[in-house]
Amino acid sequence: MTMIDRRGILAGSAALLAATTVRAADAPAGTLKAATASKGRRFGSAFAWSPAGADAGSFANPAYAALLRRDCDVLVPENQMKWQAIRPAADRFDFSRFDPMVEWATTNGFALRGHTLFWAYSRWFPAWLNNHDFGQRPAIEAARILDQHIDTVTKRYGRKIDSYDVVNEAVDPDTGNLRETSLSRAMGGTANVLDHAFRTARAAAPHAELVYNDYMSWEDGNAKHRAGVLALLADFRRRGTPVDALGVQSHIGLFQPTTDAGVVAKRLEPEWRAFLDRVTAMGYRLVITEFDVRDKGLPAAIGPRDRGVADFARAYLDIMLSYPQLGDVLAWGLSDRYSWLRGFEPRPDGEVTRGCPYDTDLKAKPLLAAMLAALAGGVRQVGQAA
Ligand code: 9MR
């Protein structure tokens, strides 16, 4: 079934949902999912698990759930499908948080992306995997652990998850080389691990789009990271590794003081297009998997800050959406209230970061209007077989 066919089927349930959905106060006309659908794409967001009614970016928080319903076709778990969450030990899985997320998403008519089957970075491995004793035949034991993980997750959710970040962040941004991990040491190199992950995923979930996801971005300082990702993508093609798309995380940002985001964007555009041209020339589709905007370089005052975030995002999304190979567009959360940026990328002046389309009161911001305009104005996605 093509993405467009699936959307047709989803549209019926989405229309039903819309009737019961509370419209976000003072939001500009139109929803992100409607703007995105007008060009044959799906819009989505990360979401979380929490106890019922908790103040969290969770399906179990009615105010946040209303935003998800309003704007999203597709959801992705921010943390609850990671090894750290679902694989507490080599011989044990724990789906107690992710299961209810999948249940809620599917009963409410959302599609799901899976993030991530393998985060290729020891920093985010569960401790047991960093310290695992791979025994006498390490390559076999490592492959067994990886296969068991991918098989267990993909078979448990079947067609409920139609796109996976099979591998996340395998390239070291400082060198462009592949990161080493306990699994790569056991299996004779990172390339073996990554190929193995994609081949296992294709066999276990032949219906799903398989994505290599990374944060090489368009700002200054990312040249080595982009080159490393291009080399990896070329190697995948050379070896026949089944990878369908590059997940462009899109945690874009203005880091140096500026009052004119448009000028910065214009300067960054040519190299970024050159990168995307090379990716798509290799036959990869593109997915925006984790969009948000880091606003450190912008003034604290909310007016100019929100304007800068919106302008920078508009320029970036216009470029991305000019590629017919671009499929899903997902934000890494819809509200500044629950964004990872608050904790991971705090502003030096202590002001709350404003990188999401809705603010800490879940009110629409200029970024939402910029996203709506860019999404509705993009070129139509080319059909894809999935
Ligand atoms: O937003 C996520 C944060 O809550 C987690 O603590 C962190 C570590 O698991 O991961 C964050 O999400 C990352 C994603 O999984 C991969 N790309 C970068 C995201 C932001 O750091």
mmCIF file with all atom_site columns, N, CA, C and O in Angstrom, residues 193-242:
data_model
loop_
_atom_site.group_PDB
_atom_site.id
_atom_site.type_symbol
_atom_site.label_atom_id
_atom_site.label_alt_id
_atom_site.label_comp_id
_atom_site.label_asym_id
_atom_site.label_entity_id
_atom_site.label_seq_id
_atom_site.pdbx_PDB_ins_code
_atom_site.Cartn_x
_atom_site.Cartn_y
_atom_site.Cartn_z
_atom_site.occupancy
_atom_site.B_iso_or_equiv
_atom_site.pdbx_formal_charge
_atom_site.auth_seq_id
_atom_site.auth_comp_id
_atom_site.auth_asym_id
_atom_site.auth_atom_id
_atom_site.pdbx_PDB_model_num
ATOM 1   N N  . VAL A 1 193 ? 27.665 -4.334  12.133 1.00 0.00 ? 193 VAL A N  1
ATOM 2   C CA . VAL A 1 193 ? 26.518 -4.198  13.045 1.00 0.00 ? 193 VAL A CA 1
ATOM 3   C C  . VAL A 1 193 ? 25.364 -3.498  12.319 1.00 0.00 ? 193 VAL A C  1
ATOM 4   O O  . VAL A 1 193 ? 24.209 -3.934  12.381 1.00 0.00 ? 193 VAL A O  1
ATOM 5   N N  . LEU A 1 194 ? 25.694 -2.420  11.621 1.00 0.00 ? 194 LEU A N  1
ATOM 6   C CA . LEU A 1 194 ? 24.638 -1.632  10.976 1.00 0.00 ? 194 LEU A CA 1
ATOM 7   C C  . LEU A 1 194 ? 23.970 -2.429  9.858  1.00 0.00 ? 194 LEU A C  1
ATOM 8   O O  . LEU A 1 194 ? 22.741 -2.459  9.742  1.00 0.00 ? 194 LEU A O  1
ATOM 9   N N  . ASP A 1 195 ? 24.777 -3.108  9.033  1.00 0.00 ? 195 ASP A N  1
ATOM 10  C CA . ASP A 1 195 ? 24.203 -3.930  7.963  1.00 0.00 ? 195 ASP A CA 1
ATOM 11  C C  . ASP A 1 195 ? 23.300 -5.000  8.552  1.00 0.00 ? 195 ASP A C  1
ATOM 12  O O  . ASP A 1 195 ? 22.208 -5.266  8.047  1.00 0.00 ? 195 ASP A O  1
ATOM 13  N N  . HIS A 1 196 ? 23.790 -5.611  9.613  1.00 0.00 ? 196 HIS A N  1
ATOM 14  C CA . HIS A 1 196 ? 23.031 -6.669  10.261 1.00 0.00 ? 196 HIS A CA 1
ATOM 15  C C  . HIS A 1 196 ? 21.681 -6.135  10.748 1.00 0.00 ? 196 HIS A C  1
ATOM 16  O O  . HIS A 1 196 ? 20.639 -6.770  10.564 1.00 0.00 ? 196 HIS A O  1
ATOM 17  N N  . ALA A 1 197 ? 21.706 -4.951  11.352 1.00 0.00 ? 197 ALA A N  1
ATOM 18  C CA . ALA A 1 197 ? 20.465 -4.359  11.878 1.00 0.00 ? 197 ALA A CA 1
ATOM 19  C C  . ALA A 1 197 ? 19.464 -4.118  10.743 1.00 0.00 ? 197 ALA A C  1
ATOM 20  O O  . ALA A 1 197 ? 18.287 -4.470  10.856 1.00 0.00 ? 197 ALA A O  1
ATOM 21  N N  . PHE A 1 198 ? 19.921 -3.536  9.652  1.00 0.00 ? 198 PHE A N  1
ATOM 22  C CA . PHE A 1 198 ? 18.994 -3.245  8.553  1.00 0.00 ? 198 PHE A CA 1
ATOM 23  C C  . PHE A 1 198 ? 18.480 -4.529  7.898  1.00 0.00 ? 198 PHE A C  1
ATOM 24  O O  . PHE A 1 198 ? 17.291 -4.635  7.574  1.00 0.00 ? 198 PHE A O  1
ATOM 25  N N  . ARG A 1 199 ? 19.354 -5.514  7.730  1.00 0.00 ? 199 ARG A N  1
ATOM 26  C CA . ARG A 1 199 ? 18.905 -6.758  7.083  1.00 0.00 ? 199 ARG A CA 1
ATOM 27  C C  . ARG A 1 199 ? 17.883 -7.467  7.960  1.00 0.00 ? 199 ARG A C  1
ATOM 28  O O  . ARG A 1 199 ? 16.880 -7.979  7.474  1.00 0.00 ? 199 ARG A O  1
ATOM 29  N N  . THR A 1 200 ? 18.143 -7.482  9.256  1.00 0.00 ? 200 THR A N  1
ATOM 30  C CA . THR A 1 200 ? 17.210 -8.136  10.178 1.00 0.00 ? 200 THR A CA 1
ATOM 31  C C  . THR A 1 200 ? 15.873 -7.396  10.185 1.00 0.00 ? 200 THR A C  1
ATOM 32  O O  . THR A 1 200 ? 14.801 -8.017  10.172 1.00 0.00 ? 200 THR A O  1
ATOM 33  N N  . ALA A 1 201 ? 15.937 -6.075  10.177 1.00 0.00 ? 201 ALA A N  1
ATOM 34  C CA . ALA A 1 201 ? 14.696 -5.282  10.178 1.00 0.00 ? 201 ALA A CA 1
ATOM 35  C C  . ALA A 1 201 ? 13.894 -5.527  8.905  1.00 0.00 ? 201 ALA A C  1
ATOM 36  O O  . ALA A 1 201 ? 12.669 -5.667  8.939  1.00 0.00 ? 201 ALA A O  1
ATOM 37  N N  . ARG A 1 202 ? 14.575 -5.585  7.772  1.00 0.00 ? 202 ARG A N  1
ATOM 38  C CA . ARG A 1 202 ? 13.847 -5.809  6.512  1.00 0.00 ? 202 ARG A CA 1
ATOM 39  C C  . ARG A 1 202 ? 13.151 -7.163  6.516  1.00 0.00 ? 202 ARG A C  1
ATOM 40  O O  . ARG A 1 202 ? 12.003 -7.291  6.100  1.00 0.00 ? 202 ARG A O  1
ATOM 41  N N  . ALA A 1 203 ? 13.848 -8.183  7.030  1.00 0.00 ? 203 ALA A N  1
ATOM 42  C CA . ALA A 1 203 ? 13.252 -9.524  7.057  1.00 0.00 ? 203 ALA A CA 1
ATOM 43  C C  . ALA A 1 203 ? 12.084 -9.584  8.043  1.00 0.00 ? 203 ALA A C  1
ATOM 44  O O  . ALA A 1 203 ? 11.060 -10.204 7.765  1.00 0.00 ? 203 ALA A O  1
ATOM 45  N N  . ALA A 1 204 ? 12.223 -8.899  9.180  1.00 0.00 ? 204 ALA A N  1
ATOM 46  C CA . ALA A 1 204 ? 11.204 -9.006  10.230 1.00 0.00 ? 204 ALA A CA 1
ATOM 47  C C  . ALA A 1 204 ? 10.022 -8.062  9.982  1.00 0.00 ? 204 ALA A C  1
ATOM 48  O O  . ALA A 1 204 ? 8.917  -8.328  10.437 1.00 0.00 ? 204 ALA A O  1
ATOM 49  N N  . ALA A 1 205 ? 10.260 -6.963  9.279  1.00 0.00 ? 205 ALA A N  1
ATOM 50  C CA . ALA A 1 205 ? 9.195  -5.973  9.046  1.00 0.00 ? 205 ALA A CA 1
ATOM 51  C C  . ALA A 1 205 ? 9.237  -5.511  7.591  1.00 0.00 ? 205 ALA A C  1
ATOM 52  O O  . ALA A 1 205 ? 9.546  -4.354  7.301  1.00 0.00 ? 205 ALA A O  1
ATOM 53  N N  . PRO A 1 206 ? 8.917  -6.438  6.665  1.00 0.00 ? 206 PRO A N  1
ATOM 54  C CA . PRO A 1 206 ? 9.059  -6.080  5.240  1.00 0.00 ? 206 PRO A CA 1
ATOM 55  C C  . PRO A 1 206 ? 8.128  -4.951  4.805  1.00 0.00 ? 206 PRO A C  1
ATOM 56  O O  . PRO A 1 206 ? 8.364  -4.322  3.784  1.00 0.00 ? 206 PRO A O  1
ATOM 57  N N  . HIS A 1 207 ? 7.090  -4.674  5.604  1.00 0.00 ? 207 HIS A N  1
ATOM 58  C CA . HIS A 1 207 ? 6.150  -3.605  5.248  1.00 0.00 ? 207 HIS A CA 1
ATOM 59  C C  . HIS A 1 207 ? 6.713  -2.217  5.579  1.00 0.00 ? 207 HIS A C  1
ATOM 60  O O  . HIS A 1 207 ? 6.169  -1.204  5.117  1.00 0.00 ? 207 HIS A O  1
ATOM 61  N N  . ALA A 1 208 ? 7.750  -2.151  6.412  1.00 0.00 ? 208 ALA A N  1
ATOM 62  C CA . ALA A 1 208 ? 8.126  -0.865  7.015  1.00 0.00 ? 208 ALA A CA 1
ATOM 63  C C  . ALA A 1 208 ? 9.189  -0.117  6.225  1.00 0.00 ? 208 ALA A C  1
ATOM 64  O O  . ALA A 1 208 ? 10.056 -0.711  5.571  1.00 0.00 ? 208 ALA A O  1
ATOM 65  N N  . GLU A 1 209 ? 9.121  1.206   6.311  1.00 0.00 ? 209 GLU A N  1
ATOM 66  C CA . GLU A 1 209 ? 10.174 2.067   5.778  1.00 0.00 ? 209 GLU A CA 1
ATOM 67  C C  . GLU A 1 209 ? 11.355 2.005   6.757  1.00 0.00 ? 209 GLU A C  1
ATOM 68  O O  . GLU A 1 209 ? 11.174 2.173   7.961  1.00 0.00 ? 209 GLU A O  1
ATOM 69  N N  . LEU A 1 210 ? 12.555 1.770   6.221  1.00 0.00 ? 210 LEU A N  1
ATOM 70  C CA . LEU A 1 210 ? 13.739 1.621   7.073  1.00 0.00 ? 210 LEU A CA 1
ATOM 71  C C  . LEU A 1 210 ? 14.636 2.852   6.907  1.00 0.00 ? 210 LEU A C  1
ATOM 72  O O  . LEU A 1 210 ? 15.097 3.167   5.798  1.00 0.00 ? 210 LEU A O  1
ATOM 73  N N  . VAL A 1 211 ? 14.908 3.515   8.028  1.00 0.00 ? 211 VAL A N  1
ATOM 74  C CA . VAL A 1 211 ? 15.550 4.832   8.003  1.00 0.00 ? 211 VAL A CA 1
ATOM 75  C C  . VAL A 1 211 ? 16.877 4.795   8.764  1.00 0.00 ? 211 VAL A C  1
ATOM 76  O O  . VAL A 1 211 ? 16.957 4.216   9.850  1.00 0.00 ? 211 VAL A O  1
ATOM 77  N N  . TYR A 1 212 ? 17.904 5.428   8.193  1.00 0.00 ? 212 TYR A N  1
ATOM 78  C CA . TYR A 1 212 ? 19.106 5.761   8.954  1.00 0.00 ? 212 TYR A CA 1
ATOM 79  C C  . TYR A 1 212 ? 18.923 7.201   9.444  1.00 0.00 ? 212 TYR A C  1
ATOM 80  O O  . TYR A 1 212 ? 18.747 8.123   8.635  1.00 0.00 ? 212 TYR A O  1
ATOM 81  N N  . ASN A 1 213 ? 18.973 7.414   10.765 1.00 0.00 ? 213 ASN A N  1
ATOM 82  C CA . ASN A 1 213 ? 18.621 8.715   11.360 1.00 0.00 ? 213 ASN A CA 1
ATOM 83  C C  . ASN A 1 213 ? 19.843 9.374   11.998 1.00 0.00 ? 213 ASN A C  1
ATOM 84  O O  . ASN A 1 213 ? 20.562 8.736   12.769 1.00 0.00 ? 213 ASN A O  1
ATOM 85  N N  . ASP A 1 214 ? 20.068 10.662  11.686 1.00 0.00 ? 214 ASP A N  1
ATOM 86  C CA . ASP A 1 214 ? 21.233 11.333  12.292 1.00 0.00 ? 214 ASP A CA 1
ATOM 87  C C  . ASP A 1 214 ? 20.996 12.844  12.332 1.00 0.00 ? 214 ASP A C  1
ATOM 88  O O  . ASP A 1 214 ? 20.056 13.351  11.729 1.00 0.00 ? 214 ASP A O  1
ATOM 89  N N  . TYR A 1 215 ? 21.898 13.560  13.041 1.00 0.00 ? 215 TYR A N  1
ATOM 90  C CA . TYR A 1 215 ? 21.672 14.989  13.259 1.00 0.00 ? 215 TYR A CA 1
ATOM 91  C C  . TYR A 1 215 ? 22.644 15.884  12.512 1.00 0.00 ? 215 TYR A C  1
ATOM 92  O O  . TYR A 1 215 ? 22.754 17.082  12.839 1.00 0.00 ? 215 TYR A O  1
ATOM 93  N N  . MET A 1 216 ? 23.369 15.318  11.504 1.00 0.00 ? 216 MET A N  1
ATOM 94  C CA . MET A 1 216 ? 24.175 16.206  10.639 1.00 0.00 ? 216 MET A CA 1
ATOM 95  C C  . MET A 1 216 ? 23.238 17.321  10.187 1.00 0.00 ? 216 MET A C  1
ATOM 96  O O  . MET A 1 216 ? 22.144 17.062  9.710  1.00 0.00 ? 216 MET A O  1
ATOM 97  N N  . SER A 1 217 ? 23.631 18.554  10.385 1.00 0.00 ? 217 SER A N  1
ATOM 98  C CA . SER A 1 217 ? 22.684 19.633  10.127 1.00 0.00 ? 217 SER A CA 1
ATOM 99  C C  . SER A 1 217 ? 23.303 20.675  9.216  1.00 0.00 ? 217 SER A C  1
ATOM 100 O O  . SER A 1 217 ? 24.407 20.508  8.716  1.00 0.00 ? 217 SER A O  1
ATOM 101 N N  . TRP A 1 218 ? 22.580 21.746  8.976  1.00 0.00 ? 218 TRP A N  1
ATOM 102 C CA . TRP A 1 218 ? 23.042 22.715  7.971  1.00 0.00 ? 218 TRP A CA 1
ATOM 103 C C  . TRP A 1 218 ? 23.902 23.823  8.555  1.00 0.00 ? 218 TRP A C  1
ATOM 104 O O  . TRP A 1 218 ? 24.469 24.619  7.823  1.00 0.00 ? 218 TRP A O  1
ATOM 105 N N  . GLU A 1 219 ? 24.000 23.912  9.908  1.00 0.00 ? 219 GLU A N  1
ATOM 106 C CA . GLU A 1 219 ? 24.782 25.003  10.510 1.00 0.00 ? 219 GLU A CA 1
ATOM 107 C C  . GLU A 1 219 ? 26.286 24.783  10.310 1.00 0.00 ? 219 GLU A C  1
ATOM 108 O O  . GLU A 1 219 ? 26.740 23.673  10.044 1.00 0.00 ? 219 GLU A O  1
ATOM 109 N N  . ASP A 1 220 ? 27.044 25.870  10.551 1.00 0.00 ? 220 ASP A N  1
ATOM 110 C CA . ASP A 1 220 ? 28.511 25.793  10.516 1.00 0.00 ? 220 ASP A CA 1
ATOM 111 C C  . ASP A 1 220 ? 28.966 24.705  11.489 1.00 0.00 ? 220 ASP A C  1
ATOM 112 O O  . ASP A 1 220 ? 28.332 24.478  12.522 1.00 0.00 ? 220 ASP A O  1
ATOM 113 N N  . GLY A 1 221 ? 30.071 24.054  11.161 1.00 0.00 ? 221 GLY A N  1
ATOM 114 C CA . GLY A 1 221 ? 30.641 23.072  12.079 1.00 0.00 ? 221 GLY A CA 1
ATOM 115 C C  . GLY A 1 221 ? 30.155 21.657  11.839 1.00 0.00 ? 221 GLY A C  1
ATOM 116 O O  . GLY A 1 221 ? 30.565 20.731  12.536 1.00 0.00 ? 221 GLY A O  1
ATOM 117 N N  . ASN A 1 222 ? 29.258 21.451  10.843 1.00 0.00 ? 222 ASN A N  1
ATOM 118 C CA . ASN A 1 222 ? 28.720 20.116  10.595 1.00 0.00 ? 222 ASN A CA 1
ATOM 119 C C  . ASN A 1 222 ? 29.317 19.431  9.358  1.00 0.00 ? 222 ASN A C  1
ATOM 120 O O  . ASN A 1 222 ? 28.839 18.372  8.950  1.00 0.00 ? 222 ASN A O  1
ATOM 121 N N  . ALA A 1 223 ? 30.364 20.060  8.763  1.00 0.00 ? 223 ALA A N  1
ATOM 122 C CA . ALA A 1 223 ? 30.870 19.525  7.487  1.00 0.00 ? 223 ALA A CA 1
ATOM 123 C C  . ALA A 1 223 ? 31.374 18.090  7.632  1.00 0.00 ? 223 ALA A C  1
ATOM 124 O O  . ALA A 1 223 ? 31.089 17.229  6.789  1.00 0.00 ? 223 ALA A O  1
ATOM 125 N N  . LYS A 1 224 ? 32.122 17.820  8.698  1.00 0.00 ? 224 LYS A N  1
ATOM 126 C CA . LYS A 1 224 ? 32.657 16.447  8.874  1.00 0.00 ? 224 LYS A CA 1
ATOM 127 C C  . LYS A 1 224 ? 31.531 15.447  9.108  1.00 0.00 ? 224 LYS A C  1
ATOM 128 O O  . LYS A 1 224 ? 31.583 14.313  8.642  1.00 0.00 ? 224 LYS A O  1
ATOM 129 N N  . HIS A 1 225 ? 30.547 15.878  9.854  1.00 0.00 ? 225 HIS A N  1
ATOM 130 C CA . HIS A 1 225 ? 29.408 14.992  10.139 1.00 0.00 ? 225 HIS A CA 1
ATOM 131 C C  . HIS A 1 225 ? 28.659 14.675  8.843  1.00 0.00 ? 225 HIS A C  1
ATOM 132 O O  . HIS A 1 225 ? 28.343 13.509  8.557  1.00 0.00 ? 225 HIS A O  1
ATOM 133 N N  . ARG A 1 226 ? 28.409 15.695  8.036  1.00 0.00 ? 226 ARG A N  1
ATOM 134 C CA . ARG A 1 226 ? 27.708 15.466  6.772  1.00 0.00 ? 226 ARG A CA 1
ATOM 135 C C  . ARG A 1 226 ? 28.524 14.550  5.869  1.00 0.00 ? 226 ARG A C  1
ATOM 136 O O  . ARG A 1 226 ? 27.984 13.621  5.249  1.00 0.00 ? 226 ARG A O  1
ATOM 137 N N  . ALA A 1 227 ? 29.840 14.779  5.802  1.00 0.00 ? 227 ALA A N  1
ATOM 138 C CA . ALA A 1 227 ? 30.694 13.945  4.940  1.00 0.00 ? 227 ALA A CA 1
ATOM 139 C C  . ALA A 1 227 ? 30.668 12.492  5.430  1.00 0.00 ? 227 ALA A C  1
ATOM 140 O O  . ALA A 1 227 ? 30.616 11.548  4.620  1.00 0.00 ? 227 ALA A O  1
ATOM 141 N N  . GLY A 1 228 ? 30.693 12.306  6.740  1.00 0.00 ? 228 GLY A N  1
ATOM 142 C CA . GLY A 1 228 ? 30.657 10.957  7.292  1.00 0.00 ? 228 GLY A CA 1
ATOM 143 C C  . GLY A 1 228 ? 29.349 10.253  6.962  1.00 0.00 ? 228 GLY A C  1
ATOM 144 O O  . GLY A 1 228 ? 29.332 9.059   6.624  1.00 0.00 ? 228 GLY A O  1
ATOM 145 N N  . VAL A 1 229 ? 28.253 10.986  7.038  1.00 0.00 ? 229 VAL A N  1
ATOM 146 C CA . VAL A 1 229 ? 26.948 10.387  6.722  1.00 0.00 ? 229 VAL A CA 1
ATOM 147 C C  . VAL A 1 229 ? 26.876 10.041  5.229  1.00 0.00 ? 229 VAL A C  1
ATOM 148 O O  . VAL A 1 229 ? 26.399 8.964   4.846  1.00 0.00 ? 229 VAL A O  1
ATOM 149 N N  . LEU A 1 230 ? 27.387 10.935  4.380  1.00 0.00 ? 230 LEU A N  1
ATOM 150 C CA . LEU A 1 230 ? 27.384 10.636  2.936  1.00 0.00 ? 230 LEU A CA 1
ATOM 151 C C  . LEU A 1 230 ? 28.203 9.377   2.643  1.00 0.00 ? 230 LEU A C  1
ATOM 152 O O  . LEU A 1 230 ? 27.787 8.522   1.846  1.00 0.00 ? 230 LEU A O  1
ATOM 153 N N  . ALA A 1 231 ? 29.350 9.263   3.291  1.00 0.00 ? 231 ALA A N  1
ATOM 154 C CA . ALA A 1 231 ? 30.191 8.071   3.068  1.00 0.00 ? 231 ALA A CA 1
ATOM 155 C C  . ALA A 1 231 ? 29.456 6.816   3.529  1.00 0.00 ? 231 ALA A C  1
ATOM 156 O O  . ALA A 1 231 ? 29.481 5.779   2.842  1.00 0.00 ? 231 ALA A O  1
ATOM 157 N N  . LEU A 1 232 ? 28.780 6.904   4.660  1.00 0.00 ? 232 LEU A N  1
ATOM 158 C CA . LEU A 1 232 ? 28.037 5.752   5.167  1.00 0.00 ? 232 LEU A CA 1
ATOM 159 C C  . LEU A 1 232 ? 26.910 5.371   4.209  1.00 0.00 ? 232 LEU A C  1
ATOM 160 O O  . LEU A 1 232 ? 26.710 4.185   3.889  1.00 0.00 ? 232 LEU A O  1
ATOM 161 N N  . LEU A 1 233 ? 26.186 6.377   3.721  1.00 0.00 ? 233 LEU A N  1
ATOM 162 C CA . LEU A 1 233 ? 25.078 6.097   2.804  1.00 0.00 ? 233 LEU A CA 1
ATOM 163 C C  . LEU A 1 233 ? 25.602 5.470   1.506  1.00 0.00 ? 233 LEU A C  1
ATOM 164 O O  . LEU A 1 233 ? 24.972 4.561   0.944  1.00 0.00 ? 233 LEU A O  1
ATOM 165 N N  . ALA A 1 234 ? 26.746 5.950   1.033  1.00 0.00 ? 234 ALA A N  1
ATOM 166 C CA . ALA A 1 234 ? 27.343 5.364   -0.182 1.00 0.00 ? 234 ALA A CA 1
ATOM 167 C C  . ALA A 1 234 ? 27.739 3.916   0.082  1.00 0.00 ? 234 ALA A C  1
ATOM 168 O O  . ALA A 1 234 ? 27.529 3.033   -0.758 1.00 0.00 ? 234 ALA A O  1
ATOM 169 N N  . ASP A 1 235 ? 28.316 3.652   1.259  1.00 0.00 ? 235 ASP A N  1
ATOM 170 C CA . ASP A 1 235 ? 28.694 2.274   1.607  1.00 0.00 ? 235 ASP A CA 1
ATOM 171 C C  . ASP A 1 235 ? 27.472 1.360   1.687  1.00 0.00 ? 235 ASP A C  1
ATOM 172 O O  . ASP A 1 235 ? 27.522 0.215   1.253  1.00 0.00 ? 235 ASP A O  1
ATOM 173 N N  . PHE A 1 236 ? 26.394 1.872   2.260  1.00 0.00 ? 236 PHE A N  1
ATOM 174 C CA . PHE A 1 236 ? 25.165 1.063   2.311  1.00 0.00 ? 236 PHE A CA 1
ATOM 175 C C  . PHE A 1 236 ? 24.756 0.648   0.904  1.00 0.00 ? 236 PHE A C  1
ATOM 176 O O  . PHE A 1 236 ? 24.416 -0.501  0.643  1.00 0.00 ? 236 PHE A O  1
ATOM 177 N N  . ARG A 1 237 ? 24.789 1.594   -0.026 1.00 0.00 ? 237 ARG A N  1
ATOM 178 C CA . ARG A 1 237 ? 24.377 1.288   -1.399 1.00 0.00 ? 237 ARG A CA 1
ATOM 179 C C  . ARG A 1 237 ? 25.330 0.252   -2.021 1.00 0.00 ? 237 ARG A C  1
ATOM 180 O O  . ARG A 1 237 ? 24.891 -0.683  -2.679 1.00 0.00 ? 237 ARG A O  1
ATOM 181 N N  . ARG A 1 238 ? 26.621 0.449   -1.783 1.00 0.00 ? 238 ARG A N  1
ATOM 182 C CA . ARG A 1 238 ? 27.622 -0.445  -2.372 1.00 0.00 ? 238 ARG A CA 1
ATOM 183 C C  . ARG A 1 238 ? 27.423 -1.877  -1.867 1.00 0.00 ? 238 ARG A C  1
ATOM 184 O O  . ARG A 1 238 ? 27.593 -2.841  -2.610 1.00 0.00 ? 238 ARG A O  1
ATOM 185 N N  . ARG A 1 239 ? 27.050 -1.999  -0.606 1.00 0.00 ? 239 ARG A N  1
ATOM 186 C CA . ARG A 1 239 ? 26.895 -3.334  -0.016 1.00 0.00 ? 239 ARG A CA 1
ATOM 187 C C  . ARG A 1 239 ? 25.480 -3.880  -0.154 1.00 0.00 ? 239 ARG A C  1
ATOM 188 O O  . ARG A 1 239 ? 25.191 -4.971  0.333  1.00 0.00 ? 239 ARG A O  1
ATOM 189 N N  . GLY A 1 240 ? 24.579 -3.100  -0.736 1.00 0.00 ? 240 GLY A N  1
ATOM 190 C CA . GLY A 1 240 ? 23.196 -3.559  -0.886 1.00 0.00 ? 240 GLY A CA 1
ATOM 191 C C  . GLY A 1 240 ? 22.434 -3.616  0.431  1.00 0.00 ? 240 GLY A C  1
ATOM 192 O O  . GLY A 1 240 ? 21.461 -4.375  0.568  1.00 0.00 ? 240 GLY A O  1
ATOM 193 N N  . THR A 1 241 ? 22.828 -2.804  1.388  1.00 0.00 ? 241 THR A N  1
ATOM 194 C CA . THR A 1 241 ? 22.126 -2.762  2.682  1.00 0.00 ? 241 THR A CA 1
ATOM 195 C C  . THR A 1 241 ? 20.745 -2.132  2.472  1.00 0.00 ? 241 THR A C  1
ATOM 196 O O  . THR A 1 241 ? 20.651 -1.078  1.834  1.00 0.00 ? 241 THR A O  1
ATOM 197 N N  . PRO A 1 242 ? 19.695 -2.755  3.000  1.00 0.00 ? 242 PRO A N  1
ATOM 198 C CA . PRO A 1 242 ? 18.342 -2.235  2.722  1.00 0.00 ? 242 PRO A CA 1
ATOM 199 C C  . PRO A 1 242 ? 17.964 -1.010  3.557  1.00 0.00 ? 242 PRO A C  1
ATOM 200 O O  . PRO A 1 242 ? 17.304 -1.119  4.579  1.00 0.00 ? 242 PRO A O  1
#
